[in-house]
Amino acid sequence: MKSIVYFSGLKNKKHSSPLNKIKKLINRCEPDRLFAKGELIAIKTHFGELGNTAFIPPIYLRPVVEVLKGLKTNPFLTDTNTLYVGMRTNSVDHLHNVNWNGFGYSTLGIPAIIADGLRGENSIDVPINGKYLSAVKLASDIVNADGMVCVSHFKGHEVSGFGGAIKNLSMGCASRQGKLEMHSVTRPKVHQDKCTACGRCLSACAHDAIVIKPKAFINENCTGCARCIAVCPEGAIGINWDETVENTQLKMAEYAYGVHKSLKGKIVYVNILINISPACDCYPGNDAPICGDIGFLSSQDPVAIDQASYDLVMNQFGGKDPFVDIYPYLTPEIQLKHSEEMGLGSRQYEIKYVE
Ligand code: SF4
Ligand code: SF4
């Protein structure tokens, strides 16, 4: 069965705002049927690491806010803290980053909430009975939201080939513990050269998994909760990025399914195909786009919208996959295939054009 994906290109009349196209695209997905008055609706996006300029410009979220306010829902912007140490490791730095990158109240008129708590500790296990995972660990305010508009910047990605709706749902909605589960199969490690033996990680660890001898060392009691990473003032606790890229994509598909399940499918997806950079917006910088801007898509199916976005980018290269050229060790289709196997959506789609 084919899913419907709505598409609007960038060609436009000079008196007509492209933002109206985004509004029309969302309305085609019947948000009035999905969301009710007073509901707390998450606008899940990526605020971009400080220094990056490829992320979705905040003004593109204004039509999303307008549609949700028009339905008398109570929308909020959201993302989760990062696994690694950077400007989005804890909610305080993350919210500074939100404002510095232009997503503040003065631009969008709604608050931003970092969905997994002060240091990424607010995590809820959602059972999924997947092929690889029995449950996924999601940011609590994602699970507690009444619905979501998932606005994703479609671009290249060094682990999954491309990042779109599935990536935004999975890695983007997982708690820090969940992100660690997708990226790593071993416990975090302490960089001995950076450790000052201050002991702060000891107090944060609820599992007696850290000893100081004479610097911090993580032992076999570690459960992979990832709490210690965010408390270290020296950024001395790091991750072993040792999960295979294939398995990370498979787990991503199962995490995305977990979000879809916990929100009972009350999600509208919007993919933005501009500034299609070769790598993730998590970097503090970005390379030139790999092709020209393409347009905007919407759907109620995250698999179909990513497949359609992927196909539209490949069309720019005569049907050839540019992401595989950039990352020859990757098979980006794994995330699509396993998401479809999980019942998250369909790779078969029909495009409906919206003026
Ligand atoms: S918090 Fe960081 S610097 Fe302090 S003991 Fe732990 S690893 Fe070392
Ligand atoms: S990941 Fe969690 S359990 Fe493991 S050492 Fe860090 S705080 Fe302790």
Tab-separated table of C-alpha atoms and ligand atoms in Angstrom:
chain	number	residue	atom	x	y	z
A	1	MET	CA	0.000	0.000	0.000
A	2	LYS	CA	1.400	3.377	-1.028
A	3	SER	CA	1.655	6.185	1.502
A	4	ILE	CA	0.941	9.762	0.500
A	5	VAL	CA	3.805	12.260	0.546
A	6	TYR	CA	3.043	15.915	-0.203
A	7	PHE	CA	5.718	17.944	-1.960
A	8	SER	CA	6.211	21.588	-2.687
A	9	GLY	CA	9.167	22.855	-4.722
A	10	LEU	CA	10.774	26.226	-4.181
A	11	LYS	CA	9.583	27.910	-7.372
A	12	ASN	CA	7.241	30.627	-6.250
A	13	LYS	CA	5.601	33.971	-7.056
A	14	LYS	CA	7.479	36.887	-5.547
A	15	HIS	CA	4.493	38.016	-3.457
A	16	SER	CA	3.839	34.549	-2.051
A	17	SER	CA	5.871	33.388	0.939
A	18	PRO	CA	7.454	29.913	0.862
A	19	LEU	CA	6.303	29.672	4.475
A	20	ASN	CA	2.710	29.419	3.217
A	21	LYS	CA	3.735	26.270	1.376
A	22	ILE	CA	4.867	24.669	4.629
A	23	LYS	CA	1.542	25.600	6.200
A	24	LYS	CA	-0.376	24.022	3.310
A	25	LEU	CA	1.777	20.890	3.476
A	26	ILE	CA	1.053	20.427	7.185
A	27	ASN	CA	-2.669	21.022	6.696
A	28	ARG	CA	-2.759	18.296	4.037
A	29	CYS	CA	-1.779	15.856	6.803
A	30	GLU	CA	-4.994	16.636	8.712
A	31	PRO	CA	-3.504	17.939	11.975
A	32	ASP	CA	-7.067	18.838	13.073
A	33	ARG	CA	-7.853	15.114	13.099
A	34	LEU	CA	-4.698	14.247	15.065
A	35	PHE	CA	-4.438	17.081	17.607
A	36	ALA	CA	-7.064	18.500	19.989
A	37	LYS	CA	-7.541	21.798	21.794
A	38	GLY	CA	-5.200	22.266	24.760
A	39	GLU	CA	-2.917	19.359	23.872
A	40	LEU	CA	0.824	19.804	24.426
A	41	ILE	CA	2.287	19.246	20.965
A	42	ALA	CA	6.052	18.870	20.560
A	43	ILE	CA	7.683	20.497	17.554
A	44	LYS	CA	10.686	18.187	17.370
A	45	THR	CA	13.596	19.682	15.518
A	46	HIS	CA	17.385	20.037	15.730
A	47	PHE	CA	18.605	23.412	16.988
A	48	GLY	CA	22.057	22.942	15.431
A	49	GLU	CA	25.340	22.834	17.316
A	50	LEU	CA	26.847	26.249	17.973
A	51	GLY	CA	28.912	27.238	14.927
A	52	ASN	CA	26.879	25.114	12.494
A	53	THR	CA	24.862	27.084	9.920
A	54	ALA	CA	23.230	24.251	7.948
A	55	PHE	CA	20.373	23.518	10.391
A	56	ILE	CA	16.789	24.542	9.551
A	57	PRO	CA	16.481	28.335	9.862
A	58	PRO	CA	14.074	29.053	12.764
A	59	ILE	CA	11.693	31.077	10.588
A	60	TYR	CA	10.734	27.860	8.767
A	61	LEU	CA	9.117	26.687	12.010
A	62	ARG	CA	6.800	29.694	12.194
A	63	PRO	CA	4.113	28.146	9.932
A	64	VAL	CA	4.222	25.011	12.103
A	65	VAL	CA	3.584	27.122	15.196
A	66	GLU	CA	0.790	29.036	13.425
A	67	VAL	CA	-1.015	25.854	12.378
A	68	LEU	CA	-0.790	24.407	15.894
A	69	LYS	CA	-1.904	27.648	17.549
A	70	GLY	CA	-4.759	27.886	15.045
A	71	LEU	CA	-5.935	24.500	16.327
A	72	LYS	CA	-5.755	25.911	19.884
A	73	THR	CA	-3.133	23.365	20.896
A	74	ASN	CA	-0.242	24.341	23.159
A	75	PRO	CA	2.944	23.763	21.109
A	76	PHE	CA	6.531	23.732	22.359
A	77	LEU	CA	9.890	23.335	20.647
A	78	THR	CA	11.956	20.395	21.726
A	79	ASP	CA	15.123	18.373	21.286
A	80	THR	CA	17.234	16.154	23.556
A	81	ASN	CA	20.696	16.502	25.056
A	82	THR	CA	23.619	15.021	23.160
A	83	LEU	CA	25.593	11.930	24.070
A	84	TYR	CA	28.932	13.620	23.493
A	85	VAL	CA	30.302	16.713	25.190
A	86	GLY	CA	29.442	19.957	23.390
A	87	MET	CA	27.091	22.944	23.610
A	88	ARG	CA	24.030	20.690	23.959
A	89	THR	CA	25.232	18.261	26.635
A	90	ASN	CA	23.045	19.681	29.414
A	91	SER	CA	19.792	21.627	29.277
A	92	VAL	CA	21.280	24.917	30.480
A	93	ASP	CA	23.920	25.080	27.732
A	94	HIS	CA	21.409	23.637	25.280
A	95	LEU	CA	18.906	26.439	25.968
A	96	HIS	CA	21.646	29.063	25.537
A	97	ASN	CA	22.355	27.384	22.195
A	98	VAL	CA	18.642	27.477	21.303
A	99	ASN	CA	18.611	31.245	21.751
A	100	TRP	CA	21.976	31.906	20.132
A	101	ASN	CA	20.857	29.960	17.044
A	102	GLY	CA	17.668	32.023	16.813
A	103	PHE	CA	14.938	29.689	18.129
A	104	GLY	CA	14.019	32.018	21.005
A	105	TYR	CA	10.629	33.305	22.054
A	106	SER	CA	11.069	36.501	20.029
A	107	THR	CA	11.218	34.498	16.772
A	108	LEU	CA	8.668	31.778	17.382
A	109	GLY	CA	6.641	32.864	20.419
A	110	ILE	CA	6.675	29.458	22.106
A	111	PRO	CA	8.969	27.951	24.738
A	112	ALA	CA	11.701	25.405	24.138
A	113	ILE	CA	11.915	22.371	26.425
A	114	ILE	CA	14.856	19.992	26.466
A	115	ALA	CA	12.959	16.722	26.652
A	116	ASP	CA	15.328	14.552	28.693
A	117	GLY	CA	15.970	16.776	31.708
A	118	LEU	CA	18.840	18.778	33.122
A	119	ARG	CA	21.586	16.294	32.269
A	120	GLY	CA	19.725	13.829	30.070
A	121	GLU	CA	18.667	11.704	33.036
A	122	ASN	CA	14.900	11.696	32.372
A	123	SER	CA	14.364	8.486	30.463
A	124	ILE	CA	11.354	6.208	30.044
A	125	ASP	CA	11.555	2.621	28.817
A	126	VAL	CA	9.008	1.944	26.071
A	127	PRO	CA	8.528	-1.772	25.252
A	128	ILE	CA	8.668	-2.473	21.519
A	129	ASN	CA	9.416	-6.176	21.143
A	130	GLY	CA	11.774	-5.426	18.246
A	131	LYS	CA	14.114	-7.785	16.451
A	132	TYR	CA	17.156	-6.342	18.239
A	133	LEU	CA	15.742	-4.459	21.250
A	134	SER	CA	12.921	-5.389	23.614
A	135	ALA	CA	12.465	-1.776	24.757
A	136	VAL	CA	13.772	1.667	23.852
A	137	LYS	CA	14.863	4.426	26.230
A	138	LEU	CA	13.150	7.663	25.273
A	139	ALA	CA	13.295	11.213	26.614
A	140	SER	CA	10.438	11.503	29.095
A	141	ASP	CA	8.908	14.702	27.699
A	142	ILE	CA	8.714	13.086	24.266
A	143	VAL	CA	6.732	10.184	25.720
A	144	ASN	CA	4.590	12.572	27.788
A	145	ALA	CA	3.740	14.870	24.860
A	146	ASP	CA	0.244	14.588	23.371
A	147	GLY	CA	1.500	14.612	19.789
A	148	MET	CA	4.313	15.828	17.583
A	149	VAL	CA	5.212	17.675	14.434
A	150	CYS	CA	8.592	16.192	13.513
A	151	VAL	CA	10.454	18.789	11.434
A	152	SER	CA	13.631	17.295	9.993
A	153	HIS	CA	16.498	18.743	8.002
A	154	PHE	CA	17.272	16.172	5.312
A	155	LYS	CA	21.052	15.954	4.816
A	156	GLY	CA	23.983	13.547	4.765
A	157	HIS	CA	25.053	11.633	7.837
A	158	GLU	CA	28.265	9.801	8.664
A	159	VAL	CA	26.550	6.884	10.449
A	160	SER	CA	23.265	6.475	8.601
A	161	GLY	CA	24.157	7.886	5.163
A	162	PHE	CA	21.370	10.420	5.377
A	163	GLY	CA	19.466	11.895	8.276
A	164	GLY	CA	15.767	12.686	7.975
A	165	ALA	CA	12.580	11.834	9.852
A	166	ILE	CA	13.749	8.399	11.067
A	167	LYS	CA	16.955	9.898	12.438
A	168	ASN	CA	15.102	12.802	14.083
A	169	LEU	CA	12.640	10.390	15.698
A	170	SER	CA	15.221	7.884	16.883
A	171	MET	CA	18.503	9.488	17.883
A	172	GLY	CA	16.714	12.811	18.335
A	173	CYS	CA	14.104	11.514	20.801
A	174	ALA	CA	16.236	9.019	22.740
A	175	SER	CA	17.514	9.828	26.199
A	176	ARG	CA	21.296	9.907	26.630
A	177	GLN	CA	21.172	6.264	27.739
A	178	GLY	CA	19.259	5.404	24.571
A	179	LYS	CA	21.758	7.225	22.368
A	180	LEU	CA	24.573	5.303	24.045
A	181	GLU	CA	22.720	2.058	23.337
A	182	MET	CA	22.507	2.907	19.620
A	183	HIS	CA	26.126	4.022	19.251
A	184	SER	CA	28.087	1.781	21.589
A	185	VAL	CA	28.305	-1.773	22.876
A	186	THR	CA	30.773	-1.074	25.677
A	187	ARG	CA	30.780	1.153	28.747
A	188	PRO	CA	32.019	4.767	28.600
A	189	LYS	CA	35.721	5.389	29.138
A	190	VAL	CA	37.657	7.974	31.131
A	191	HIS	CA	40.397	9.831	29.286
A	192	GLN	CA	43.054	9.617	31.976
A	193	ASP	CA	44.964	12.628	30.644
A	194	LYS	CA	41.921	14.892	31.166
A	195	CYS	CA	40.737	13.497	34.525
A	196	THR	CA	41.600	15.616	37.595
A	197	ALA	CA	40.223	13.024	40.058
A	198	CYS	CA	37.643	15.544	41.321
A	199	GLY	CA	35.203	12.721	42.135
A	200	ARG	CA	32.091	14.385	40.717
A	201	CYS	CA	31.312	11.387	38.505
A	202	LEU	CA	31.436	9.134	41.576
A	203	SER	CA	28.550	11.004	43.170
A	204	ALA	CA	26.512	10.846	39.946
A	205	CYS	CA	26.893	7.094	39.484
A	206	ALA	CA	24.117	5.088	41.145
A	207	HIS	CA	25.787	1.755	40.412
A	208	ASP	CA	29.157	1.954	42.207
A	209	ALA	CA	30.791	1.640	38.815
A	210	ILE	CA	33.484	4.303	39.213
A	211	VAL	CA	36.623	4.095	41.315
A	212	ILE	CA	39.424	6.640	41.632
A	213	LYS	CA	42.822	4.941	41.471
A	214	PRO	CA	44.411	7.525	41.222
A	215	LYS	CA	42.244	8.811	38.322
A	216	ALA	CA	38.648	7.781	37.622
A	217	PHE	CA	38.118	4.324	36.162
A	218	ILE	CA	34.801	2.737	35.110
A	219	ASN	CA	34.392	-0.902	36.082
A	220	GLU	CA	32.137	-3.809	35.132
A	221	ASN	CA	29.267	-2.595	37.381
A	222	CYS	CA	28.477	0.020	34.733
A	223	THR	CA	24.943	-0.260	33.352
A	224	GLY	CA	25.474	2.285	30.574
A	225	CYS	CA	23.142	4.895	32.056
A	226	ALA	CA	25.486	7.601	30.647
A	227	ARG	CA	24.887	9.984	33.576
A	228	CYS	CA	28.569	10.463	34.349
A	229	ILE	CA	29.293	11.896	30.880
A	230	ALA	CA	27.350	15.101	31.534
A	231	VAL	CA	28.656	15.801	35.042
A	232	CYS	CA	32.381	15.724	34.326
A	233	PRO	CA	33.635	19.336	34.308
A	234	GLU	CA	36.675	18.344	32.240
A	235	GLY	CA	34.818	16.501	29.483
A	236	ALA	CA	36.998	13.530	30.418
A	237	ILE	CA	34.352	10.809	30.044
A	238	GLY	CA	33.871	9.724	26.471
A	239	ILE	CA	32.064	7.120	24.434
A	240	ASN	CA	33.438	4.131	22.601
A	241	TRP	CA	31.768	4.618	19.207
A	242	ASP	CA	32.066	0.890	18.660
A	243	GLU	CA	28.639	-0.203	17.451
A	244	THR	CA	28.712	-1.062	13.739
A	245	VAL	CA	27.072	1.462	11.420
A	246	GLU	CA	24.708	-1.303	10.243
A	247	ASN	CA	23.548	-2.092	13.778
A	248	THR	CA	23.212	1.589	14.651
A	249	GLN	CA	20.801	1.994	11.733
A	250	LEU	CA	18.855	-1.121	12.770
A	251	LYS	CA	18.540	0.186	16.322
A	252	MET	CA	17.570	3.627	14.986
A	253	ALA	CA	14.636	2.053	13.150
A	254	GLU	CA	13.502	0.365	16.385
A	255	TYR	CA	13.862	3.575	18.386
A	256	ALA	CA	11.848	5.470	15.759
A	257	TYR	CA	9.163	2.806	16.027
A	258	GLY	CA	9.154	3.277	19.827
A	259	VAL	CA	8.423	7.003	19.492
A	260	HIS	CA	5.681	6.342	16.941
A	261	LYS	CA	4.178	3.737	19.282
A	262	SER	CA	4.341	5.859	22.427
A	263	LEU	CA	2.628	8.806	20.670
A	264	LYS	CA	0.076	6.447	19.104
A	265	GLY	CA	0.956	7.689	15.630
A	266	LYS	CA	-0.143	11.273	16.417
A	267	ILE	CA	2.752	12.707	14.411
A	268	VAL	CA	2.952	14.896	11.311
A	269	TYR	CA	6.288	14.747	9.486
A	270	VAL	CA	7.850	17.669	7.630
A	271	ASN	CA	11.188	17.257	5.815
A	272	ILE	CA	13.059	20.396	4.755
A	273	LEU	CA	15.345	19.852	1.748
A	274	ILE	CA	17.447	22.998	1.765
A	275	ASN	CA	21.130	23.435	2.684
A	276	ILE	CA	21.593	19.713	2.064
A	277	SER	CA	24.930	19.436	3.807
A	278	PRO	CA	27.082	16.298	3.686
A	279	ALA	CA	27.093	15.771	7.470
A	280	CYS	CA	24.991	16.061	10.596
A	281	ASP	CA	23.997	19.428	12.129
A	282	CYS	CA	25.634	18.178	15.364
A	283	TYR	CA	29.035	19.402	14.187
A	284	PRO	CA	30.187	22.890	15.208
A	285	GLY	CA	30.689	23.635	11.506
A	286	ASN	CA	29.476	22.499	8.109
A	287	ASP	CA	30.640	22.017	4.538
A	288	ALA	CA	28.937	23.468	1.436
A	289	PRO	CA	25.629	21.832	0.404
A	290	ILE	CA	26.011	18.820	-1.895
A	291	CYS	CA	23.300	20.072	-4.306
A	292	GLY	CA	20.820	22.887	-4.799
A	293	ASP	CA	17.797	23.374	-2.557
A	294	ILE	CA	14.849	21.119	-3.457
A	295	GLY	CA	11.805	22.023	-1.364
A	296	PHE	CA	9.558	20.776	1.420
A	297	LEU	CA	7.677	17.524	2.055
A	298	SER	CA	5.035	16.395	4.521
A	299	SER	CA	3.475	13.046	5.349
A	300	GLN	CA	2.021	10.967	8.138
A	301	ASP	CA	4.506	8.233	7.243
A	302	PRO	CA	8.157	8.713	8.332
A	303	VAL	CA	9.436	5.934	6.083
A	304	ALA	CA	7.684	7.236	2.983
A	305	ILE	CA	8.813	10.833	3.562
A	306	ASP	CA	12.449	9.738	4.006
A	307	GLN	CA	12.308	7.465	0.958
A	308	ALA	CA	10.810	10.304	-1.113
A	309	SER	CA	13.432	12.775	0.176
A	310	TYR	CA	16.222	10.293	-0.594
A	311	ASP	CA	14.854	9.777	-4.120
A	312	LEU	CA	14.555	13.538	-4.719
A	313	VAL	CA	18.201	14.045	-3.730
A	314	MET	CA	19.306	11.129	-5.934
A	315	ASN	CA	17.366	12.689	-8.833
A	316	GLN	CA	19.761	15.635	-8.572
A	317	PHE	CA	22.594	13.189	-9.339
A	318	GLY	CA	20.962	11.321	-12.225
A	319	GLY	CA	19.640	8.583	-9.920
A	320	LYS	CA	23.011	7.966	-8.247
A	321	ASP	CA	23.317	7.988	-4.459
A	322	PRO	CA	25.577	10.930	-3.470
A	323	PHE	CA	25.676	9.841	0.175
A	324	VAL	CA	27.363	6.548	-0.713
A	325	ASP	CA	29.983	8.529	-2.641
A	326	ILE	CA	30.670	10.558	0.510
A	327	TYR	CA	30.458	7.562	2.886
A	328	PRO	CA	31.416	4.472	0.840
A	329	TYR	CA	31.286	2.265	3.961
A	330	LEU	CA	27.534	2.913	4.431
A	331	THR	CA	24.285	1.447	3.144
A	332	PRO	CA	21.708	4.165	3.887
A	333	GLU	CA	18.804	1.915	2.904
A	334	ILE	CA	19.190	-0.208	6.062
A	335	GLN	CA	17.244	2.315	8.155
A	336	LEU	CA	14.414	2.428	5.578
A	337	LYS	CA	14.231	-1.328	5.163
A	338	HIS	CA	14.159	-2.158	8.870
A	339	SER	CA	11.716	0.678	9.638
A	340	GLU	CA	9.363	-0.850	7.086
A	341	GLU	CA	9.888	-4.317	8.605
A	342	MET	CA	9.005	-2.869	12.031
A	343	GLY	CA	5.699	-1.569	10.645
A	344	LEU	CA	6.687	2.081	10.986
A	345	GLY	CA	5.613	2.895	7.436
A	346	SER	CA	5.979	2.093	3.777
A	347	ARG	CA	8.776	2.675	1.267
A	348	GLN	CA	6.120	2.776	-1.430
A	349	TYR	CA	4.713	6.251	-1.817
A	350	GLU	CA	2.725	8.513	-4.067
A	351	ILE	CA	3.778	12.146	-4.405
A	352	LYS	CA	1.032	14.775	-4.383
A	353	TYR	CA	2.178	18.194	-5.489
A	354	VAL	CA	1.128	21.229	-3.470
A	355	GLU	CA	1.420	24.738	-4.948
B	1	SF4	S1	34.215	13.937	37.000
B	1	SF4	FE1	35.700	13.853	35.335
B	1	SF4	S2	37.530	14.831	36.128
B	1	SF4	FE2	36.224	14.358	37.889
B	1	SF4	S3	36.921	12.327	38.554
B	1	SF4	FE3	35.246	11.972	37.147
B	1	SF4	S4	36.242	11.710	35.157
B	1	SF4	FE4	37.753	12.639	36.507
B	2	SF4	S1	27.450	5.140	32.619
B	2	SF4	FE1	26.158	5.215	34.477
B	2	SF4	S2	26.573	3.278	35.505
B	2	SF4	FE2	28.230	3.583	34.021
B	2	SF4	S3	29.813	4.631	35.168
B	2	SF4	FE3	28.623	6.232	34.185
B	2	SF4	S4	27.107	6.813	35.734
B	2	SF4	FE4	27.944	4.838	36.367
